[in-house]
Amino acid sequence: MTRYSAWSVFKNGLSGHKNWGRAWRDPEPKTEYDVVIVGAGLHGLATAYYLAKNHGVKNIAVVEKGWLGGGNAGRNTTIVRSNYMMPGNRDFYEHSLELWENLSHDLNYNVMFSQRSHISLLHTPAARDGAARRYNTMRLTGTDAEIWDLDTLKREVPHLNYNSARFPIMGAAVQRRAGSARHDAVAWGYARGADQHGVDIIQNCEVTGVTREGGKVTSLETSRGTIKAGKVGFAVAGNSSRLWSMAGLGKLPIETHKLQAFVSEPLKPLLDQVVVFGVGGAHFYISQSDKGGMVFGGDLDWYKSYAQRGNLPIVQDVAECATSIMPCLGRVRLLRHWSGVMDMSMDGAPFICKTPVDNLYLNAGWNYGGFKASPASGWHFADLIANDRAGRKIEHFNLQRFERGVNIDERGAGPDPKLHG
Amino acid sequence: MIRINCPFCGERDHSEFTYGGDASIEYPALDASIEEWHEAVFLRENIRGMQSETWHHVNGCRSWLIIERDTMTHEIKSIRPAHEGYASALASSSSSSNDAVGEQDQ
């Protein structure tokens, strides 16, 4: 497999870029694997990559019902940040951000990670106090965090509505190391990296049944035949509950909801950072892609749904948010909007854990936050599968936490999945 | 847009309503075991297909409704008031009874 470099670009340029090899193979499924990961999204591919790279596991397959990166990996707003406060989340997301910082080099694939600052607008003294508490906690635990006054914010982001906002902007809470990345490149980079380590990525291979014998999963029934497995990991956000019930395990603390996102026609450089707006009932986040499109999103559609398509009230809601904080977007045309279905968990925190079945492992419940988490999620899920014990950074991400009363409820919204935005 | 035929108000856009949650949950007695409460509060069947769920007509008559809706196609199969007898009580207390109420509440 070609190692990408300036030299390889130059060399292939001489032959008109017609001789690049394919980035990963398209293998037929074997009858048996040591580890089968279900779901070739960012989490599944990252898990396979780190299983092979960090733990030397051979004979791994990633099975995917559609095409790799075609689920939520391709349906998000690509925000990367670690501004979490709760113990359990704090360490984990910081580790993920550290992995992002070196990801392009590690994968030899440009994931276009851009640390362009994540700016949460503040509109009330109470919000400012709350943000100060959260961002001070971040500083005390080794992350960068800043609170900006209005003058600093105006200097850095001049286009916001500072004149006629219903809730005037007072300042902002900022994480400078946060930013965004190119979602497809992350999926392709992990796929290529995993493939180079011998992982079979099997697309168009839907799991239709989970066979258990003697307290263990023995094989998966798929649309491309039966695949025997030594260990199985589920990483299928949105459909976790369906696989869970296929495995005969009953219910999960998860509901499936859909979240829309939007991109505008390409514009000249307008917004250098990721900006987040949330006051009262509003929830809105926006950044500008390298191609120029304004990428933005808001709340869930509010009702449970497996349909990967959005609904109009949220389009209106998000458009109102957009024009209320950036009135200059008023005449910008929408290019596309789309929707992904996600696992909304009961406390807004994920699961990377063992299950009641010995050789089955669960990676689920990512709510809005799966994109930024994918490197650390793969890293620690691989560690869990390889060593059959949860490492310190994921010890709270288990299914027992609700019974024990140790919910990791970052937003303090209670056990209602749709509220954990 | 999902159109919801409220038994009291007629057919309206779903943006007039708020989604409550899974209507199949039965809360246990107050002194039930922690396991039973854990299941009722935290665990969900999360059906892909027809499920029973609660909606609140918050910008309308403010009634809670129980709706059977497909979570994949969003097709609605049935709608009824969440509180039994509520519709008929309303109808009998008012001289201008609404026919739609009587039909939907059977």
Coordinates of C-alpha atoms in Angstrom, one line a residue:
Chain A
M1 CA 0.0 0.0 0.0
T2 CA 1.3 3.4 -0.9
R3 CA 2.5 5.7 1.9
Y4 CA 1.1 9.1 1.1
S5 CA 3.8 11.9 1.0
A6 CA 4.8 14.9 -1.1
W7 CA 7.0 12.6 -3.1
S8 CA 4.1 10.2 -3.9
V9 CA 1.9 13.1 -5.0
F10 CA 4.7 14.4 -7.2
K11 CA 5.4 10.9 -8.7
N12 CA 1.8 10.2 -9.4
G13 CA 1.4 13.7 -10.9
L14 CA 3.9 12.7 -13.6
S15 CA 1.5 10.0 -14.8
G16 CA -1.6 12.2 -14.5
H17 CA -2.7 10.8 -11.2
K18 CA -4.0 7.7 -13.0
N19 CA -2.0 5.1 -11.1
W20 CA -3.0 5.5 -7.5
G21 CA -3.7 2.2 -5.9
R22 CA -7.0 1.7 -4.0
A23 CA -6.9 2.8 -0.4
W24 CA -8.4 -0.4 1.0
R25 CA -9.3 -3.8 -0.2
D26 CA -12.8 -5.1 -0.8
P27 CA -12.5 -8.7 0.6
E28 CA -15.0 -11.5 0.6
P29 CA -15.9 -12.4 4.2
K30 CA -14.0 -15.3 5.7
T31 CA -16.0 -18.0 7.7
E32 CA -14.3 -17.1 11.0
Y33 CA -12.6 -14.1 12.7
D34 CA -11.1 -13.6 16.1
V35 CA -12.9 -10.3 16.5
V36 CA -15.9 -9.0 14.5
I37 CA -16.9 -5.4 14.9
V38 CA -20.4 -4.6 13.7
G39 CA -20.6 -1.1 12.1
A40 CA -18.0 0.5 9.8
G41 CA -18.6 4.0 11.1
L42 CA -15.9 6.1 12.8
H43 CA -16.1 4.2 16.1
G44 CA -16.1 0.7 14.5
L45 CA -13.2 1.5 12.1
A46 CA -11.2 3.3 14.8
T47 CA -11.7 0.3 17.1
A48 CA -10.5 -2.1 14.4
Y49 CA -7.5 0.1 13.7
Y50 CA -6.4 0.3 17.3
L51 CA -7.1 -3.4 18.0
A52 CA -4.6 -4.2 15.2
K53 CA -2.1 -1.4 15.9
N54 CA -2.1 -1.2 19.7
H55 CA -2.9 -4.7 20.7
G56 CA -1.6 -6.7 17.7
V57 CA -4.8 -8.6 17.2
K58 CA -4.9 -10.4 13.8
N59 CA -7.9 -11.6 12.0
I60 CA -10.3 -8.8 12.5
A61 CA -13.4 -8.0 10.4
V62 CA -15.6 -4.9 10.4
V63 CA -19.0 -5.7 8.9
E64 CA -21.2 -2.9 7.6
K65 CA -24.8 -3.0 6.3
G66 CA -24.3 -0.1 3.9
W67 CA -21.1 1.6 2.9
L68 CA -18.4 2.7 5.3
G69 CA -18.9 6.1 6.8
G70 CA -22.4 6.3 5.4
G71 CA -24.3 6.5 8.7
N72 CA -23.7 9.2 11.3
A73 CA -20.0 9.5 10.2
G74 CA -21.3 11.3 7.2
R75 CA -24.2 13.1 8.9
N76 CA -22.7 15.2 11.5
T77 CA -21.4 18.8 11.9
T78 CA -17.8 17.7 12.5
I79 CA -17.2 19.6 15.8
V80 CA -14.3 18.5 17.9
R81 CA -14.0 19.8 21.5
S82 CA -13.4 18.6 25.1
N83 CA -15.3 21.2 27.1
Y84 CA -16.8 18.6 29.4
M85 CA -16.9 19.0 33.2
M86 CA -18.3 15.8 34.7
P87 CA -15.8 13.2 36.1
G88 CA -15.9 10.4 33.6
N89 CA -16.4 12.7 30.6
R90 CA -13.6 15.1 31.4
D91 CA -10.7 12.7 31.1
F92 CA -12.2 10.8 28.2
Y93 CA -12.9 13.7 25.8
E94 CA -9.6 15.3 26.6
H95 CA -7.8 12.1 25.6
S96 CA -9.9 12.1 22.4
L97 CA -8.8 15.7 21.6
E98 CA -5.1 14.7 22.2
L99 CA -5.6 11.8 19.7
W100 CA -7.1 14.2 17.2
E101 CA -4.1 16.5 17.5
N102 CA -1.8 13.8 16.0
L103 CA -4.4 11.8 14.0
S104 CA -3.3 12.9 10.5
H105 CA 0.3 11.9 11.2
D106 CA -0.7 8.6 12.9
L107 CA -3.0 7.6 10.0
N108 CA -0.8 9.1 7.2
Y109 CA -4.0 10.6 6.0
N110 CA -4.9 14.2 6.2
V111 CA -8.1 14.4 8.3
M112 CA -8.0 18.2 8.0
F113 CA -8.2 18.7 11.7
S114 CA -8.4 22.5 12.3
Q115 CA -8.0 23.8 15.8
R116 CA -9.9 27.0 15.1
S117 CA -11.5 27.6 18.6
H118 CA -14.9 26.6 19.9
I119 CA -16.9 29.7 21.0
S120 CA -20.0 29.3 23.2
L121 CA -21.8 32.6 23.4
L122 CA -23.0 33.9 26.8
H123 CA -26.1 36.0 27.1
T124 CA -26.8 36.3 30.9
P125 CA -24.7 36.7 34.0
A126 CA -26.0 33.3 35.2
A127 CA -24.8 31.6 32.0
R128 CA -21.5 33.4 32.5
D129 CA -21.1 32.1 36.0
G130 CA -22.0 28.6 34.9
A131 CA -19.5 28.7 32.1
A132 CA -16.8 30.1 34.4
R133 CA -17.4 27.1 36.7
R134 CA -17.2 24.6 33.9
Y135 CA -14.2 26.2 32.2
N136 CA -12.3 26.6 35.5
T137 CA -12.8 22.9 36.1
M138 CA -11.3 22.3 32.7
R139 CA -8.3 24.4 33.5
L140 CA -7.8 22.7 36.8
T141 CA -7.8 19.3 35.0
G142 CA -5.3 20.2 32.3
T143 CA -7.3 21.6 29.4
D144 CA -7.2 25.1 27.8
A145 CA -10.2 27.2 28.5
E146 CA -10.9 31.0 28.4
I147 CA -13.8 33.3 29.2
W148 CA -13.8 36.3 26.7
D149 CA -15.4 39.7 27.4
L150 CA -17.5 41.4 24.8
D151 CA -14.6 43.5 23.4
T152 CA -12.5 40.4 22.7
L153 CA -15.4 38.6 21.2
K154 CA -16.2 41.5 18.9
R155 CA -12.6 41.7 17.7
E156 CA -12.4 37.9 17.0
V157 CA -15.9 37.3 15.5
P158 CA -17.1 40.6 14.1
H159 CA -20.2 39.4 12.2
L160 CA -22.4 38.4 15.1
N161 CA -25.5 40.3 16.0
Y162 CA -24.2 42.7 18.6
N163 CA -26.9 45.4 18.0
S164 CA -30.4 44.1 18.1
A165 CA -30.4 40.6 19.7
R166 CA -33.3 39.8 21.9
F167 CA -30.8 38.4 24.4
P168 CA -27.7 40.6 24.0
I169 CA -24.4 38.8 23.7
M170 CA -22.2 39.4 26.9
G171 CA -19.1 37.4 26.0
A172 CA -18.1 33.9 25.3
A173 CA -16.6 30.7 26.8
V174 CA -13.8 29.5 24.5
Q175 CA -11.7 26.4 24.0
R176 CA -9.0 27.3 21.5
R177 CA -7.7 23.8 20.9
A178 CA -11.2 22.7 19.8
G179 CA -12.3 22.9 16.2
S180 CA -13.4 20.7 13.3
A181 CA -12.2 18.0 10.9
R182 CA -13.2 16.5 7.6
H183 CA -15.6 13.7 8.4
D184 CA -15.1 11.6 5.3
A185 CA -11.3 11.8 5.6
V186 CA -11.5 10.5 9.2
A187 CA -13.6 7.5 8.1
W188 CA -11.3 6.9 5.0
G189 CA -8.2 7.4 7.1
Y190 CA -9.2 4.8 9.7
A191 CA -10.4 2.4 7.0
R192 CA -7.1 2.6 5.2
G193 CA -5.1 2.3 8.4
A194 CA -7.1 -0.7 9.5
D195 CA -6.9 -2.3 6.1
Q196 CA -3.1 -1.8 6.1
H197 CA -3.0 -3.8 9.4
G198 CA -4.9 -6.6 7.7
V199 CA -8.4 -5.8 8.9
D200 CA -11.2 -7.0 6.5
I201 CA -13.7 -4.3 6.0
I202 CA -16.9 -6.0 4.6
Q203 CA -19.5 -3.6 3.2
N204 CA -23.1 -4.4 2.2
C205 CA -23.1 -7.0 4.9
E206 CA -26.0 -6.5 7.3
V207 CA -26.2 -8.5 10.5
T208 CA -29.6 -10.3 10.6
G209 CA -29.1 -12.5 13.6
V210 CA -26.8 -13.1 16.6
T211 CA -26.3 -16.8 17.5
R212 CA -25.5 -17.6 21.2
E213 CA -24.4 -20.8 22.7
G214 CA -23.4 -21.5 26.3
G215 CA -23.4 -17.9 27.4
K216 CA -21.3 -16.8 24.4
V217 CA -21.9 -15.3 21.0
T218 CA -20.7 -18.0 18.5
S219 CA -21.5 -16.4 15.2
L220 CA -23.3 -13.6 13.4
E221 CA -25.9 -14.3 10.6
T222 CA -25.4 -11.7 7.9
S223 CA -26.7 -10.9 4.4
R224 CA -23.4 -12.4 3.1
G225 CA -23.5 -15.6 5.1
T226 CA -22.7 -16.8 8.6
I227 CA -19.5 -15.4 10.2
K228 CA -18.1 -17.2 13.2
A229 CA -16.5 -14.8 15.8
G230 CA -14.2 -15.2 18.8
K231 CA -15.3 -11.8 20.2
V232 CA -18.0 -9.4 18.9
G233 CA -18.2 -5.6 19.4
F234 CA -21.3 -3.6 18.5
A235 CA -20.7 0.0 17.3
V236 CA -23.9 0.8 15.5
A237 CA -25.2 4.1 16.8
G238 CA -28.9 4.5 16.1
N239 CA -29.5 0.8 15.8
S240 CA -27.9 -0.4 19.0
S241 CA -31.2 -1.4 20.5
R242 CA -32.1 -3.6 17.5
L243 CA -28.8 -5.5 17.7
W244 CA -29.1 -5.7 21.4
S245 CA -32.5 -7.4 21.1
M246 CA -31.2 -9.6 18.3
A247 CA -28.7 -10.9 20.8
G248 CA -31.6 -11.7 23.1
L249 CA -30.5 -9.1 25.7
G250 CA -33.8 -7.2 26.1
K251 CA -33.8 -3.4 26.6
L252 CA -31.1 -0.7 26.6
P253 CA -31.2 2.7 28.3
I254 CA -31.3 4.3 24.8
E255 CA -33.9 5.8 22.5
T256 CA -33.3 6.4 18.8
H257 CA -33.8 10.0 17.7
K258 CA -32.9 11.9 14.6
L259 CA -30.8 15.0 14.3
Q260 CA -30.6 17.2 11.3
A261 CA -27.7 19.2 9.9
F262 CA -27.4 21.8 7.1
V263 CA -24.9 23.2 4.7
S264 CA -25.2 26.4 2.8
E265 CA -23.9 27.3 -0.7
P266 CA -20.1 28.0 -0.5
L267 CA -19.2 31.5 0.7
K268 CA -15.9 33.4 0.8
P269 CA -14.2 33.1 4.2
L270 CA -16.7 34.5 6.8
L271 CA -16.4 32.6 10.1
D272 CA -13.0 31.5 11.4
Q273 CA -14.3 29.5 14.4
V274 CA -17.0 27.2 15.6
V275 CA -19.7 29.3 17.2
V276 CA -22.4 27.9 19.5
F277 CA -25.5 29.8 20.5
G278 CA -27.8 28.5 23.2
V279 CA -30.2 30.7 25.3
G280 CA -33.7 29.9 26.4
G281 CA -35.0 27.3 24.1
A282 CA -32.5 28.0 21.3
H283 CA -29.7 25.6 20.4
F284 CA -27.5 26.3 17.4
Y285 CA -23.9 25.6 16.3
I286 CA -22.2 26.8 13.1
S287 CA -18.8 26.7 11.4
Q288 CA -17.5 27.2 7.9
S289 CA -16.1 24.2 6.0
D290 CA -12.9 24.5 4.0
K291 CA -15.0 24.5 0.8
G292 CA -16.8 27.6 2.1
G293 CA -20.2 26.1 3.0
M294 CA -21.7 27.2 6.3
V295 CA -22.2 23.9 8.3
F296 CA -24.8 24.2 11.0
G297 CA -27.3 22.4 13.1
G298 CA -29.7 22.6 16.1
D299 CA -31.9 20.4 18.1
L300 CA -33.3 17.0 17.6
D301 CA -36.6 16.6 15.8
W302 CA -38.0 15.9 19.3
Y303 CA -39.9 12.7 18.5
K304 CA -38.4 9.2 18.4
S305 CA -37.5 8.1 14.9
Y306 CA -35.4 5.7 12.9
A307 CA -36.0 7.6 9.6
Q308 CA -32.8 9.2 8.3
R309 CA -34.7 12.2 7.0
G310 CA -35.6 15.5 8.7
N311 CA -38.7 17.5 9.3
L312 CA -39.7 21.1 8.5
P313 CA -40.3 22.6 12.0
I314 CA -36.6 22.1 12.8
V315 CA -35.5 23.6 9.5
Q316 CA -37.4 26.7 10.5
D317 CA -36.1 26.7 14.0
V318 CA -32.5 26.4 12.9
A319 CA -32.9 29.1 10.3
E320 CA -34.3 31.4 12.9
C321 CA -31.3 30.8 15.2
A322 CA -29.0 31.4 12.3
T323 CA -30.4 34.7 11.3
S324 CA -30.8 35.8 14.9
I325 CA -27.0 35.5 15.7
M326 CA -25.6 36.1 12.2
P327 CA -28.1 38.3 10.4
C328 CA -25.7 38.5 7.5
L329 CA -26.8 34.9 6.6
G330 CA -30.3 36.0 5.8
R331 CA -29.9 35.8 2.0
V332 CA -27.6 32.7 2.0
R333 CA -29.2 29.7 0.2
L334 CA -29.3 26.3 1.7
L335 CA -27.5 23.7 -0.3
R336 CA -28.4 20.5 1.5
H337 CA -29.8 19.2 4.7
W338 CA -29.8 15.7 6.1
S339 CA -30.5 13.7 9.1
G340 CA -28.9 11.0 11.1
V341 CA -30.4 8.7 13.7
M342 CA -28.6 8.5 17.0
D343 CA -28.5 6.7 20.3
M344 CA -29.9 9.1 22.8
S345 CA -29.0 7.7 26.2
M346 CA -30.8 8.3 29.5
D347 CA -28.1 10.6 30.9
G348 CA -26.4 11.9 27.8
A349 CA -23.3 9.9 28.3
P350 CA -22.1 6.9 26.3
F351 CA -21.5 3.2 26.9
I352 CA -18.2 1.4 26.2
C353 CA -18.6 -1.7 28.3
K354 CA -18.9 -5.4 28.8
T355 CA -22.3 -7.0 28.5
P356 CA -24.1 -9.9 30.2
V357 CA -22.6 -12.1 27.4
D358 CA -18.9 -12.9 28.0
N359 CA -17.5 -12.3 24.5
L360 CA -19.8 -9.4 23.5
Y361 CA -18.9 -5.8 24.0
L362 CA -21.0 -2.7 23.5
N363 CA -20.1 0.8 22.2
A364 CA -23.2 2.9 22.1
G365 CA -25.2 5.9 23.4
W366 CA -23.2 8.7 21.8
N367 CA -26.0 11.2 21.7
Y368 CA -24.9 14.4 19.8
G369 CA -21.2 13.8 20.6
G370 CA -20.0 10.8 18.7
F371 CA -17.8 12.5 16.1
K372 CA -15.4 14.2 18.5
A373 CA -15.2 11.0 20.6
S374 CA -14.4 8.6 17.8
P375 CA -10.6 8.4 18.3
A376 CA -10.8 7.8 22.1
S377 CA -13.9 5.6 21.6
G378 CA -12.0 3.3 19.3
W379 CA -8.9 3.4 21.4
H380 CA -10.6 2.4 24.7
F381 CA -13.1 0.0 23.0
A382 CA -10.2 -1.8 21.4
D383 CA -8.5 -1.9 24.9
L384 CA -11.7 -3.3 26.4
I385 CA -12.0 -6.0 23.8
A386 CA -8.4 -7.0 23.8
N387 CA -8.0 -7.2 27.6
D388 CA -11.5 -7.9 28.6
R389 CA -11.6 -5.2 31.3
A390 CA -12.5 -1.5 31.2
G391 CA -9.7 0.9 31.5
R392 CA -9.8 3.8 33.9
K393 CA -11.0 6.4 31.4
I394 CA -14.1 4.4 30.5
E395 CA -14.9 2.8 33.8
H396 CA -18.0 4.9 34.3
F397 CA -19.4 4.2 30.8
N398 CA -21.2 1.1 31.8
L399 CA -24.8 -0.1 31.8
Q400 CA -25.0 -0.5 35.6
R401 CA -24.6 3.2 36.3
F402 CA -28.3 4.0 36.4
E403 CA -29.0 1.2 39.0
R404 CA -26.1 2.5 41.1
G405 CA -27.3 6.2 40.8
V406 CA -24.0 7.5 39.3
N407 CA -25.5 9.0 36.1
I408 CA -23.1 11.2 34.1
D409 CA -25.7 13.8 33.3
E410 CA -23.6 16.7 31.9
R411 CA -26.7 18.8 31.1
G412 CA -28.6 17.9 34.3
A413 CA -31.7 17.0 32.2
G414 CA -32.8 13.8 33.9
P415 CA -33.8 10.4 32.4
D416 CA -35.4 11.7 29.2
P417 CA -33.2 10.9 26.2
K418 CA -34.5 13.7 23.9
L419 CA -33.4 16.4 26.4
H420 CA -29.7 15.5 26.3
G421 CA -28.7 17.8 23.4
Chain B
M1 CA -44.6 17.4 8.9
I2 CA -46.6 14.8 10.6
R3 CA -50.4 15.5 10.7
I4 CA -52.0 14.5 14.0
N5 CA -55.8 14.2 14.1
C6 CA -56.5 15.4 17.6
P7 CA -59.8 13.9 18.8
F8 CA -60.7 17.3 20.3
C9 CA -59.4 19.8 17.8
G10 CA -59.2 17.9 14.5
E11 CA -56.2 17.5 12.2
R12 CA -53.2 19.7 13.0
D13 CA -49.5 19.9 12.3
H14 CA -47.3 18.1 14.7
S15 CA -45.5 21.3 15.6
E16 CA -48.5 22.1 17.7
F17 CA -47.7 19.1 19.9
T18 CA -44.8 18.0 22.0
Y19 CA -43.7 14.4 22.1
G20 CA -43.9 12.8 25.5
G21 CA -42.4 9.3 25.3
D22 CA -43.0 5.6 25.3
A23 CA -46.7 5.0 26.3
S24 CA -46.1 1.3 27.0
I25 CA -44.3 2.0 30.2
E26 CA -46.2 0.9 33.3
Y27 CA -44.8 2.5 36.5
P28 CA -44.6 0.1 39.4
A29 CA -45.9 0.6 42.9
L30 CA -44.0 3.2 45.0
D31 CA -42.5 0.5 47.2
A32 CA -41.5 -1.8 44.3
S33 CA -38.0 -3.1 44.1
I34 CA -35.1 -1.0 42.7
E35 CA -34.9 -3.3 39.7
E36 CA -38.5 -2.7 38.7
W37 CA -38.1 1.1 39.0
H38 CA -34.8 0.9 37.1
E39 CA -36.5 -0.8 34.3
A40 CA -39.5 1.6 34.2
V41 CA -37.4 4.8 34.4
F42 CA -34.3 3.9 32.4
L43 CA -34.8 1.0 30.0
R44 CA -36.6 1.2 26.7
E45 CA -37.7 -1.2 24.0
N46 CA -36.8 1.4 21.4
I47 CA -39.0 -0.2 18.7
R48 CA -38.3 0.3 15.0
G49 CA -41.8 0.1 13.7
M50 CA -45.2 0.6 15.3
Q51 CA -45.0 1.9 18.8
S52 CA -47.4 3.4 21.3
E53 CA -46.4 6.9 22.5
T54 CA -47.7 9.9 24.3
W55 CA -48.1 13.4 22.7
H56 CA -49.2 16.6 24.4
H57 CA -51.3 19.0 22.4
V58 CA -49.5 21.8 24.1
N59 CA -50.5 24.6 21.6
G60 CA -54.0 23.4 21.3
C61 CA -56.4 21.8 23.8
R62 CA -53.5 20.8 26.1
S63 CA -54.8 17.2 26.2
W64 CA -52.4 14.2 26.4
L65 CA -53.0 11.7 23.6
I66 CA -51.8 8.2 23.1
I67 CA -50.8 7.6 19.5
E68 CA -49.7 4.5 17.7
R69 CA -47.1 5.6 15.2
D70 CA -44.5 3.9 13.1
T71 CA -41.0 5.1 14.1
M72 CA -39.6 4.4 10.6
T73 CA -42.3 5.7 8.3
H74 CA -44.0 8.1 10.8
E75 CA -47.4 6.7 9.7
I76 CA -50.1 7.0 12.4
K77 CA -52.3 4.1 13.1
S78 CA -54.5 5.3 15.9
I79 CA -55.1 8.3 18.2
R80 CA -57.0 8.3 21.5
P81 CA -57.1 10.5 24.6
A82 CA -54.6 9.4 27.3
H83 CA -57.2 9.5 30.0
E84 CA -60.1 7.1 29.7
G85 CA -63.5 8.7 30.0
Y86 CA -62.1 12.2 29.6
A87 CA -63.6 12.7 26.2
S88 CA -67.0 11.4 27.1
A89 CA -67.0 13.5 30.3
L90 CA -66.2 16.6 28.2
A91 CA -68.9 15.7 25.7
S92 CA -71.6 15.2 28.3
S93 CA -70.7 18.4 30.2
S94 CA -71.1 20.4 27.0
S95 CA -74.3 20.8 25.1
S96 CA -72.3 21.2 21.8
S97 CA -70.8 17.8 21.9
N98 CA -68.2 17.0 19.3
D99 CA -68.9 14.0 17.2
A100 CA -65.2 13.3 16.5
V101 CA -64.6 13.0 20.2
G102 CA -67.2 10.2 20.6
E103 CA -65.8 8.3 17.6
Q104 CA -62.2 8.4 18.6
D105 CA -62.7 7.5 22.2
Q106 CA -64.3 4.1 21.5

